[in-house]
mmCIF file of C-alpha atoms in Angstrom:
data_model
loop_
_atom_site.group_PDB
_atom_site.id
_atom_site.type_symbol
_atom_site.label_atom_id
_atom_site.label_comp_id
_atom_site.label_asym_id
_atom_site.label_seq_id
_atom_site.Cartn_x
_atom_site.Cartn_y
_atom_site.Cartn_z
ATOM 1 C CA MET A 144 -65.822 142.638 -109.574
ATOM 2 C CA THR A 145 -69.583 144.183 -108.294
ATOM 3 C CA GLN A 146 -70.579 144.800 -111.790
ATOM 4 C CA GLU A 147 -69.216 141.314 -112.986
ATOM 5 C CA ILE A 148 -71.681 140.034 -110.449
ATOM 6 C CA VAL A 149 -74.760 142.124 -111.277
ATOM 7 C CA GLN A 150 -74.214 141.428 -115.288
ATOM 8 C CA PHE A 151 -74.031 137.742 -114.425
ATOM 9 C CA ASP A 152 -77.800 137.681 -112.239
ATOM 10 C CA LYS A 153 -79.174 139.291 -115.121
ATOM 11 C CA TRP A 154 -78.875 135.667 -116.922
ATOM 12 C CA ILE A 155 -81.863 134.633 -114.516
ATOM 13 C CA TRP A 156 -83.788 137.220 -116.533
ATOM 14 C CA LEU A 157 -83.615 135.667 -120.197
ATOM 15 C CA PRO A 158 -86.974 134.958 -121.724
ATOM 16 C CA SER A 159 -88.460 131.626 -121.919
ATOM 17 C CA ASP A 160 -88.596 131.688 -125.921
ATOM 18 C CA LEU A 161 -84.685 132.407 -125.910
ATOM 19 C CA LEU A 162 -84.024 129.668 -123.438
ATOM 20 C CA TYR A 163 -86.421 127.159 -125.193
ATOM 21 C CA GLU A 164 -84.074 127.693 -128.560
ATOM 22 C CA ILE A 165 -81.090 127.321 -126.834
ATOM 23 C CA GLY A 166 -82.570 124.268 -125.359
ATOM 24 C CA LYS A 167 -83.532 122.327 -128.667
ATOM 25 C CA HIS A 168 -79.543 122.755 -129.759
ATOM 26 C CA LEU A 169 -78.829 120.475 -126.634
ATOM 27 C CA GLN A 170 -78.954 117.098 -128.042
ATOM 28 C CA SER A 171 -77.531 115.116 -125.204
ATOM 29 C CA PRO A 172 -79.926 114.336 -121.863
ATOM 30 C CA LYS A 173 -76.661 115.042 -119.691
ATOM 31 C CA ASP A 174 -75.941 118.685 -121.165
ATOM 32 C CA TYR A 175 -80.095 119.458 -121.052
ATOM 33 C CA VAL A 176 -79.992 118.703 -117.368
ATOM 34 C CA ARG A 177 -76.987 120.837 -116.537
ATOM 35 C CA PHE A 178 -78.422 123.403 -118.868
ATOM 36 C CA SER A 179 -81.723 123.296 -116.673
ATOM 37 C CA ALA A 180 -80.173 123.401 -113.555
ATOM 38 C CA THR A 181 -78.031 126.426 -113.768
ATOM 39 C CA CYS A 182 -80.567 128.250 -111.543
ATOM 40 C CA LYS A 183 -83.677 127.862 -110.224
ATOM 41 C CA SER A 184 -85.419 130.339 -112.547
ATOM 42 C CA TRP A 185 -83.958 128.306 -115.750
ATOM 43 C CA ASN A 186 -84.851 125.195 -114.092
ATOM 44 C CA MET A 187 -88.781 126.355 -113.647
ATOM 45 C CA LYS A 188 -88.714 127.591 -117.122
ATOM 46 C CA LEU A 189 -87.445 124.944 -119.073
ATOM 47 C CA PRO A 190 -89.653 121.647 -119.933
ATOM 48 C CA LYS A 191 -88.417 118.826 -117.672
ATOM 49 C CA THR A 192 -88.974 116.398 -120.966
ATOM 50 C CA PRO A 193 -87.975 117.687 -123.900
ATOM 51 C CA ASP A 194 -89.623 116.020 -127.095
ATOM 52 C CA HIS A 195 -86.434 116.652 -129.297
ATOM 53 C CA ILE A 196 -84.238 114.859 -126.715
ATOM 54 C CA ARG A 197 -84.673 111.076 -128.478
ATOM 55 C CA GLY A 198 -81.409 109.611 -128.431
ATOM 56 C CA PRO A 199 -81.369 106.093 -128.199
ATOM 57 C CA LEU A 200 -79.911 104.568 -124.714
ATOM 58 C CA LEU A 201 -79.831 101.366 -123.950
ATOM 59 C CA VAL A 202 -81.117 100.332 -120.253
ATOM 60 C CA LEU A 203 -79.324 97.631 -118.383
ATOM 61 C CA PRO A 204 -79.555 96.091 -114.679
ATOM 62 C CA PHE A 205 -76.218 95.976 -113.731
ATOM 63 C CA ASN A 206 -73.871 95.676 -110.554
ATOM 64 C CA HIS A 207 -71.853 99.133 -110.763
ATOM 65 C CA GLU A 208 -68.786 97.543 -109.059
ATOM 66 C CA THR A 209 -68.292 95.257 -112.138
ATOM 67 C CA TYR A 210 -69.692 97.534 -114.877
ATOM 68 C CA ASP A 211 -67.033 99.775 -116.191
ATOM 69 C CA ILE A 212 -69.023 103.137 -116.584
ATOM 70 C CA LYS A 213 -67.527 105.603 -119.413
ATOM 71 C CA GLU A 214 -67.937 109.208 -118.295
ATOM 72 C CA GLU A 215 -68.932 110.589 -121.565
ATOM 73 C CA LYS A 216 -71.409 107.627 -122.883
ATOM 74 C CA ASP A 217 -72.403 105.992 -119.820
ATOM 75 C CA PHE A 218 -75.103 107.274 -117.058
ATOM 76 C CA TYR A 219 -75.302 105.308 -113.816
ATOM 77 C CA LEU A 220 -78.887 105.843 -112.415
ATOM 78 C CA ARG A 221 -80.291 104.679 -109.066
ATOM 79 C CA MET A 222 -84.189 103.786 -109.526
ATOM 80 C CA PRO A 223 -85.205 102.559 -106.269
ATOM 81 C CA GLU A 224 -88.911 102.661 -108.065
ATOM 82 C CA MET A 225 -87.678 100.235 -110.676
ATOM 83 C CA GLN A 226 -86.554 97.476 -108.561
ATOM 84 C CA ASN A 227 -88.802 94.740 -107.050
ATOM 85 C CA ASN A 228 -90.779 92.766 -109.647
ATOM 86 C CA ILE A 229 -90.607 95.468 -112.531
ATOM 87 C CA LEU A 230 -90.973 94.687 -116.128
ATOM 88 C CA LEU A 231 -90.043 97.234 -118.460
ATOM 89 C CA ARG A 232 -92.902 97.321 -121.463
ATOM 90 C CA GLY A 233 -92.260 100.367 -123.562
ATOM 91 C CA SER A 234 -89.776 103.230 -123.973
ATOM 92 C CA CYS A 235 -90.998 106.555 -125.942
ATOM 93 C CA PHE A 236 -89.369 110.240 -125.876
ATOM 94 C CA GLY A 237 -87.444 109.229 -123.314
ATOM 95 C CA TRP A 238 -89.621 107.514 -120.876
ATOM 96 C CA LEU A 239 -89.456 104.187 -119.511
ATOM 97 C CA ILE A 240 -93.113 102.307 -119.354
ATOM 98 C CA SER A 241 -93.183 99.626 -116.487
ATOM 99 C CA ILE A 242 -95.378 97.508 -115.266
ATOM 100 C CA ARG A 243 -95.788 96.772 -111.049
ATOM 101 C CA ILE A 244 -96.669 93.437 -109.995
ATOM 102 C CA ASP A 245 -99.411 95.255 -108.292
ATOM 103 C CA GLY A 246 -100.932 96.131 -111.735
ATOM 104 C CA VAL A 247 -99.706 100.009 -111.591
ATOM 105 C CA ILE A 248 -98.638 101.157 -115.078
ATOM 106 C CA GLN A 249 -96.282 104.118 -114.781
ATOM 107 C CA MET A 250 -94.246 106.239 -117.233
ATOM 108 C CA LEU A 251 -90.794 107.438 -115.514
ATOM 109 C CA ASN A 252 -88.201 109.854 -116.782
ATOM 110 C CA PRO A 253 -85.192 108.139 -115.561
ATOM 111 C CA PHE A 254 -83.412 111.595 -116.012
ATOM 112 C CA THR A 255 -85.718 113.612 -113.972
ATOM 113 C CA ASN A 256 -87.391 111.188 -111.863
ATOM 114 C CA ALA A 257 -90.878 112.475 -113.121
ATOM 115 C CA SER A 258 -93.517 110.089 -113.514
ATOM 116 C CA TYR A 259 -97.078 109.601 -114.873
ATOM 117 C CA ASP A 260 -99.844 106.615 -114.124
ATOM 118 C CA LEU A 261 -101.258 104.994 -117.080
ATOM 119 C CA PRO A 262 -104.615 103.287 -116.598
ATOM 120 C CA PRO A 263 -103.830 100.369 -114.485
ATOM 121 C CA LEU A 264 -103.341 96.493 -115.336
ATOM 122 C CA SER A 265 -106.885 95.651 -113.995
ATOM 123 C CA THR A 266 -108.968 97.717 -116.512
ATOM 124 C CA ILE A 267 -107.370 95.937 -119.562
ATOM 125 C CA PRO A 268 -110.353 94.767 -121.323
ATOM 126 C CA SER A 269 -109.877 91.446 -120.713
ATOM 127 C CA ILE A 270 -109.815 91.435 -117.192
ATOM 128 C CA VAL A 271 -113.109 90.676 -115.501
ATOM 129 C CA ASP A 272 -112.204 91.580 -112.087
ATOM 130 C CA TYR A 273 -109.030 92.119 -109.679
ATOM 131 C CA HIS A 274 -109.190 91.069 -106.193
ATOM 132 C CA PRO A 275 -105.682 91.195 -104.634
ATOM 133 C CA GLU A 276 -106.899 89.838 -101.251
ATOM 134 C CA PHE A 277 -107.023 86.313 -103.164
ATOM 135 C CA LYS A 278 -103.529 84.992 -102.970
ATOM 136 C CA ASP A 279 -102.403 83.441 -106.326
ATOM 137 C CA GLN A 280 -105.689 84.033 -107.649
ATOM 138 C CA GLU A 281 -105.991 88.058 -107.947
ATOM 139 C CA TYR A 282 -107.106 87.998 -111.239
ATOM 140 C CA THR A 283 -110.524 86.674 -112.650
ATOM 141 C CA VAL A 284 -109.157 86.900 -116.683
ATOM 142 C CA PHE A 285 -111.658 85.825 -120.001
ATOM 143 C CA PHE A 286 -110.045 84.442 -122.679
ATOM 144 C CA TYR A 287 -111.114 84.462 -126.614
ATOM 145 C CA ASN A 288 -111.639 81.047 -128.042
ATOM 146 C CA TYR A 289 -110.672 81.382 -132.107
ATOM 147 C CA ASP A 290 -114.784 81.408 -132.786
ATOM 148 C CA GLY A 291 -114.803 84.443 -131.014
ATOM 149 C CA SER A 292 -116.409 82.958 -128.124
ATOM 150 C CA THR A 293 -114.883 83.563 -124.515
ATOM 151 C CA TYR A 294 -114.341 81.813 -121.281
ATOM 152 C CA ASN A 295 -113.125 82.911 -117.610
ATOM 153 C CA THR A 296 -110.513 81.858 -115.383
ATOM 154 C CA LEU A 297 -108.338 82.641 -112.684
ATOM 155 C CA LEU A 298 -104.791 83.991 -112.872
ATOM 156 C CA ASN A 299 -102.334 84.899 -110.235
ATOM 157 C CA ARG A 300 -100.561 88.045 -110.607
ATOM 158 C CA SER A 301 -97.084 87.522 -111.979
ATOM 159 C CA ALA A 302 -98.947 85.571 -114.628
ATOM 160 C CA VAL A 303 -101.086 88.780 -115.472
ATOM 161 C CA GLN A 304 -97.987 90.914 -115.403
ATOM 162 C CA LYS A 305 -95.922 88.948 -117.455
ATOM 163 C CA LEU A 306 -98.083 87.670 -120.323
ATOM 164 C CA ARG A 307 -101.421 90.138 -120.094
ATOM 165 C CA LEU A 308 -99.795 93.189 -121.766
ATOM 166 C CA LYS A 309 -96.859 93.111 -124.347
ATOM 167 C CA LYS A 310 -96.087 96.365 -125.439
ATOM 168 C CA ILE A 311 -97.201 100.194 -124.776
ATOM 169 C CA VAL A 312 -96.117 102.919 -127.346
ATOM 170 C CA THR A 313 -97.333 106.720 -126.714
ATOM 171 C CA SER A 314 -97.731 109.723 -129.278
ATOM 172 C CA SER A 315 -95.612 111.902 -127.095
ATOM 173 C CA SER A 316 -94.169 112.231 -123.334
ATOM 174 C CA PRO A 317 -97.300 112.994 -120.799
ATOM 175 C CA CYS A 318 -99.585 115.846 -121.971
ATOM 176 C CA GLU A 319 -103.074 116.780 -122.507
ATOM 177 C CA ASN A 320 -103.046 115.188 -126.090
ATOM 178 C CA MET A 321 -101.019 112.277 -125.155
ATOM 179 C CA LEU A 322 -102.756 109.321 -126.486
ATOM 180 C CA ALA A 323 -101.249 105.530 -125.354
ATOM 181 C CA PHE A 324 -101.626 102.004 -127.027
ATOM 182 C CA GLY A 325 -101.159 98.308 -125.597
ATOM 183 C CA ILE A 326 -101.075 95.434 -127.245
ATOM 184 C CA TYR A 327 -102.543 92.959 -125.253
ATOM 185 C CA GLY A 328 -104.086 89.560 -124.405
ATOM 186 C CA GLU A 329 -103.569 85.844 -125.881
ATOM 187 C CA PHE A 330 -104.516 87.232 -129.509
ATOM 188 C CA ASN A 331 -102.376 90.476 -129.183
ATOM 189 C CA ARG A 332 -105.425 92.751 -129.254
ATOM 190 C CA LEU A 333 -105.111 96.356 -129.201
ATOM 191 C CA ALA A 334 -106.260 98.499 -126.436
ATOM 192 C CA TRP A 335 -105.945 102.594 -126.064
ATOM 193 C CA CYS A 336 -106.223 105.838 -123.392
ATOM 194 C CA LYS A 337 -106.145 108.989 -123.731
ATOM 195 C CA PHE A 338 -104.318 111.652 -121.057
ATOM 196 C CA GLY A 339 -106.363 111.591 -117.756
ATOM 197 C CA ASP A 340 -108.433 108.309 -118.618
ATOM 198 C CA THR A 341 -108.700 105.763 -115.595
ATOM 199 C CA LYS A 342 -109.569 102.703 -117.952
ATOM 200 C CA TRP A 343 -108.039 100.813 -120.944
ATOM 201 C CA THR A 344 -110.572 101.200 -123.890
ATOM 202 C CA ASP A 345 -110.617 98.244 -126.353
ATOM 203 C CA PHE A 346 -111.160 98.671 -130.175
ATOM 204 C CA SER A 347 -114.625 96.399 -130.418
ATOM 205 C CA ILE A 348 -114.117 95.647 -134.365
ATOM 206 C CA PRO A 349 -115.695 92.078 -135.222
ATOM 207 C CA GLY A 350 -113.039 89.765 -135.792
ATOM 208 C CA MET A 351 -110.517 91.432 -133.946
ATOM 209 C CA HIS A 352 -109.417 88.584 -131.969
ATOM 210 C CA LYS A 353 -108.005 86.849 -135.154
ATOM 211 C CA ILE A 354 -105.765 89.960 -136.349
ATOM 212 C CA MET A 355 -102.594 88.748 -134.151
ATOM 213 C CA LEU A 356 -100.733 92.693 -133.601
ATOM 214 C CA LYS A 357 -97.139 92.358 -133.557
ATOM 215 C CA ASP A 358 -96.653 96.287 -133.500
ATOM 216 C CA ALA A 359 -97.782 99.555 -133.203
ATOM 217 C CA ILE A 360 -96.520 103.088 -134.181
ATOM 218 C CA PHE A 361 -97.969 106.371 -134.338
ATOM 219 C CA ASP A 362 -97.021 107.975 -137.274
ATOM 220 C CA ALA A 363 -98.183 111.242 -138.832
ATOM 221 C CA GLY A 364 -100.929 111.880 -136.599
ATOM 222 C CA LYS A 365 -102.147 108.148 -137.148
ATOM 223 C CA VAL A 366 -101.593 104.613 -135.449
ATOM 224 C CA TYR A 367 -100.749 101.988 -137.620
ATOM 225 C CA ALA A 368 -100.497 98.195 -136.171
ATOM 226 C CA LEU A 369 -98.619 95.161 -138.157
ATOM 227 C CA ASN A 370 -99.961 91.706 -137.727
ATOM 228 C CA LEU A 371 -98.460 88.175 -137.800
ATOM 229 C CA ASP A 372 -99.407 88.235 -141.329
ATOM 230 C CA ALA A 373 -97.592 91.508 -142.055
ATOM 231 C CA GLU A 374 -100.620 92.919 -142.930
ATOM 232 C CA LEU A 375 -100.966 96.874 -142.009
ATOM 233 C CA TYR A 376 -103.913 98.273 -139.991
ATOM 234 C CA VAL A 377 -104.733 101.701 -139.591
ATOM 235 C CA PHE A 378 -106.485 102.832 -136.091
ATOM 236 C CA ASP A 379 -108.854 105.598 -135.732
ATOM 237 C CA VAL A 380 -109.351 106.792 -132.023
ATOM 238 C CA THR A 381 -111.489 110.177 -132.763
ATOM 239 C CA THR A 382 -114.825 108.054 -132.304
ATOM 240 C CA SER A 383 -115.978 106.478 -129.272
ATOM 241 C CA ILE A 384 -115.545 103.176 -130.000
ATOM 242 C CA GLY A 385 -112.627 103.298 -132.485
ATOM 243 C CA GLY A 386 -112.161 102.279 -135.881
ATOM 244 C CA ILE A 387 -109.521 100.097 -137.850
ATOM 245 C CA THR A 388 -108.679 100.194 -141.677
ATOM 246 C CA LYS A 389 -106.758 97.496 -143.521
ATOM 247 C CA VAL A 390 -104.237 99.266 -145.574
ATOM 248 C CA VAL A 391 -101.757 96.436 -146.674
ATOM 249 C CA PRO A 392 -103.862 93.152 -147.212
ATOM 250 C CA LYS A 393 -102.161 89.658 -146.782
ATOM 251 C CA SER A 394 -99.309 88.858 -149.541
ATOM 252 C CA LYS A 395 -98.710 85.505 -151.243
ATOM 253 C CA ASP A 396 -94.766 86.388 -151.447
ATOM 254 C CA LEU A 397 -94.331 87.082 -147.500
ATOM 255 C CA CYS A 398 -96.857 84.350 -146.503
ATOM 256 C CA ASP A 399 -94.018 81.334 -146.158
ATOM 257 C CA ILE A 400 -91.794 83.935 -144.324
ATOM 258 C CA THR A 401 -93.820 85.480 -141.975
ATOM 259 C CA THR A 402 -94.839 81.805 -140.535
ATOM 260 C CA ASN A 403 -91.499 81.384 -139.184
ATOM 261 C CA ILE A 404 -90.721 85.195 -137.853
ATOM 262 C CA HIS A 405 -90.486 85.623 -134.246
ATOM 263 C CA SER A 406 -90.620 89.291 -134.644
ATOM 264 C CA LYS A 407 -91.859 92.327 -136.390
ATOM 265 C CA TYR A 408 -91.441 95.838 -135.783
ATOM 266 C CA LEU A 409 -92.717 99.035 -137.835
ATOM 267 C CA VAL A 410 -90.164 101.879 -137.963
ATOM 268 C CA ARG A 411 -90.596 105.481 -139.823
ATOM 269 C CA ASN A 412 -87.339 106.427 -141.460
ATOM 270 C CA VAL A 413 -85.643 109.676 -142.320
ATOM 271 C CA GLU A 414 -87.690 110.045 -145.333
ATOM 272 C CA SER A 415 -91.121 109.591 -143.377
ATOM 273 C CA ASP A 416 -91.255 106.192 -145.184
ATOM 274 C CA LEU A 417 -93.061 103.497 -143.006
ATOM 275 C CA LEU A 418 -90.915 100.280 -142.950
ATOM 276 C CA MET A 419 -91.537 96.847 -141.859
ATOM 277 C CA VAL A 420 -88.740 94.991 -140.039
ATOM 278 C CA LEU A 421 -88.656 91.262 -139.821
ATOM 279 C CA ARG A 422 -85.942 89.683 -136.914
ATOM 280 C CA PHE A 423 -85.224 85.932 -137.677
ATOM 281 C CA PHE A 424 -84.097 84.048 -134.514
ATOM 282 C CA ASN A 425 -82.418 80.998 -134.113
ATOM 283 C CA CYS A 426 -83.174 78.991 -131.329
ATOM 284 C CA HIS A 427 -81.377 76.267 -129.290
ATOM 285 C CA GLU A 428 -81.823 74.442 -126.177
ATOM 286 C CA VAL A 429 -79.538 74.722 -123.015
ATOM 287 C CA ASN A 430 -79.503 72.946 -119.779
ATOM 288 C CA GLY A 431 -81.309 74.552 -117.210
ATOM 289 C CA ILE A 432 -81.488 73.992 -113.398
ATOM 290 C CA ASP A 433 -84.614 71.540 -113.323
ATOM 291 C CA TYR A 434 -85.478 71.225 -117.443
ATOM 292 C CA PRO A 435 -84.009 72.320 -120.771
ATOM 293 C CA GLU A 436 -84.345 76.016 -121.570
ATOM 294 C CA VAL A 437 -84.938 77.951 -124.826
ATOM 295 C CA CYS A 438 -81.694 80.383 -125.910
ATOM 296 C CA TYR A 439 -82.322 82.327 -128.759
ATOM 297 C CA ASN A 440 -80.030 84.830 -130.946
ATOM 298 C CA THR A 441 -80.952 87.139 -133.848
ATOM 299 C CA GLU A 442 -79.599 85.210 -137.306
ATOM 300 C CA LYS A 443 -80.983 87.985 -139.567
ATOM 301 C CA PHE A 444 -82.951 90.866 -140.469
ATOM 302 C CA GLU A 445 -85.076 91.501 -143.614
ATOM 303 C CA VAL A 446 -86.483 94.911 -144.253
ATOM 304 C CA TYR A 447 -89.790 96.161 -146.465
ATOM 305 C CA LYS A 448 -90.436 99.514 -147.512
ATOM 306 C CA LEU A 449 -94.518 100.769 -147.773
ATOM 307 C CA ASP A 450 -95.181 101.388 -151.362
ATOM 308 C CA LYS A 451 -98.409 103.666 -150.756
ATOM 309 C CA THR A 452 -99.521 103.723 -154.528
ATOM 310 C CA ALA A 453 -99.924 99.987 -154.818
ATOM 311 C CA ASN A 454 -100.498 99.251 -150.802
ATOM 312 C CA LYS A 455 -97.370 96.450 -150.671
ATOM 313 C CA TRP A 456 -94.402 95.700 -148.911
ATOM 314 C CA ARG A 457 -91.232 96.035 -150.993
ATOM 315 C CA ASN A 458 -87.953 94.521 -150.087
ATOM 316 C CA ILE A 459 -85.044 97.225 -149.745
ATOM 317 C CA SER A 460 -81.459 95.693 -149.554
ATOM 318 C CA SER A 461 -79.911 99.515 -148.022
ATOM 319 C CA LEU A 462 -80.659 102.333 -145.370
ATOM 320 C CA GLY A 463 -77.964 104.486 -146.848
ATOM 321 C CA ASP A 464 -76.129 105.891 -143.471
ATOM 322 C CA TYR A 465 -78.743 105.433 -140.996
ATOM 323 C CA VAL A 466 -79.631 102.707 -138.579
ATOM 324 C CA ILE A 467 -82.886 100.920 -137.445
ATOM 325 C CA VAL A 468 -82.878 100.250 -133.610
ATOM 326 C CA VAL A 469 -85.719 97.613 -132.527
ATOM 327 C CA GLY A 470 -86.959 96.508 -129.559
ATOM 328 C CA PHE A 471 -89.462 97.048 -126.930
ATOM 329 C CA ASN A 472 -88.833 100.703 -127.469
ATOM 330 C CA SER A 473 -90.632 102.784 -130.124
ATOM 331 C CA SER A 474 -88.663 101.672 -133.065
ATOM 332 C CA LEU A 475 -86.764 104.414 -134.784
ATOM 333 C CA CYS A 476 -83.871 105.185 -137.644
ATOM 334 C CA THR A 477 -81.342 107.098 -136.463
ATOM 335 C CA LEU A 478 -77.467 108.005 -137.202
ATOM 336 C CA PRO A 479 -75.242 104.980 -135.826
ATOM 337 C CA PHE A 480 -73.933 104.634 -132.750
ATOM 338 C CA SER A 481 -72.347 101.790 -130.265
ATOM 339 C CA ASP A 482 -72.890 100.513 -126.990
ATOM 340 C CA GLY A 483 -73.952 97.029 -125.370
ATOM 341 C CA GLY A 484 -76.707 94.321 -124.444
ATOM 342 C CA HIS A 485 -77.567 90.434 -124.610
ATOM 343 C CA ASP A 486 -78.525 89.309 -128.391
ATOM 344 C CA VAL A 487 -77.551 93.001 -129.379
ATOM 345 C CA GLY A 488 -75.640 93.357 -132.218
ATOM 346 C CA ILE A 489 -75.465 95.392 -135.830
ATOM 347 C CA PHE A 490 -76.560 93.476 -139.108
ATOM 348 C CA ASN A 491 -75.500 94.745 -142.276
ATOM 349 C CA LEU A 492 -78.434 94.532 -144.701
ATOM 350 C CA PRO A 493 -76.521 94.617 -147.986
ATOM 351 C CA TYR A 494 -74.203 92.085 -147.364
ATOM 352 C CA ARG A 495 -76.735 89.932 -145.207
ATOM 353 C CA THR A 496 -74.146 89.648 -142.115
ATOM 354 C CA CYS A 497 -74.628 89.923 -138.385
ATOM 355 C CA TYR A 498 -71.982 91.304 -136.405
ATOM 356 C CA LEU A 499 -73.245 90.138 -132.818
ATOM 357 C CA ASN A 500 -70.255 90.957 -131.295
ATOM 358 C CA THR A 501 -70.291 94.630 -131.880
ATOM 359 C CA LEU A 502 -73.100 95.971 -129.604
ATOM 360 C CA ILE A 503 -75.256 98.763 -129.756
ATOM 361 C CA VAL A 504 -77.547 100.276 -127.919
ATOM 362 C CA ASN A 505 -81.377 99.541 -127.991
#
């Protein structure tokens, strides 16, 4: 018996590189957390947030008394820091990205409770000043006219929190090499920051206010962004002011389609091709408390692949054995799975059919 205990104790001396290799084979966040909690030594050696675990998980607020939690598929997480006027604006590498009502922008890992603060909302380039002592006029914000001129106005903190920063994507989990991008403002401009920065930096390119970006992703060490007209841009952050290059120009074939699209997404498939996903909505009015409210449901999707030789989008009719997940998260291409949420469903690309009662994780 004594010898067995001694042999068991030797597990704590497993080399770090061997632990890393074992951890890479654990695809479930739950399994990885349990593995790292085996002993104090392992917990100290293993990364808290490994990049290889990227399984798509749907985050839903719910009442635990009425929601049926399935042991093998669902995780019930108590996150007090995600309550009280918190808005989610992204999800990358297992980290949620939120904006608090006081303007704090934070990355939070829901499984380890590790957190990292990005530069605050008050440092977004369109914010002139932040004066929290002025109730309902906390922010001075400048707006662009279409001719490039600007004007200032006062906004309350709720309006700035909801409308000034649309989406945030990162290149990795928090580390010294991490970059973050945010789509912000009424013209959907792009701002960026490096790990440890205290403010967001704008891409100060002439005419940038007219681009109207809809999505941005990191791909093969570059930052790609898609605009309202399905034009594709690549951004360079290696210089102090940044740079921008148009990869795919406006297409006459897509002009009529893209003007009526509510959402567009960029995603890299398993063959490392860039895909553009167009999401069509069916909108209708419903009776609200004081006035009619607009309700929407997804009607269909169209998917286009980037032809790198011709620099144009080409429509595709099949994803093979894979599915695409789009939303506030960094969109991804993965194997099929299932779960639940609002206006979340499966669209069969070859048959152009929506199954909105079949729910999937986003």
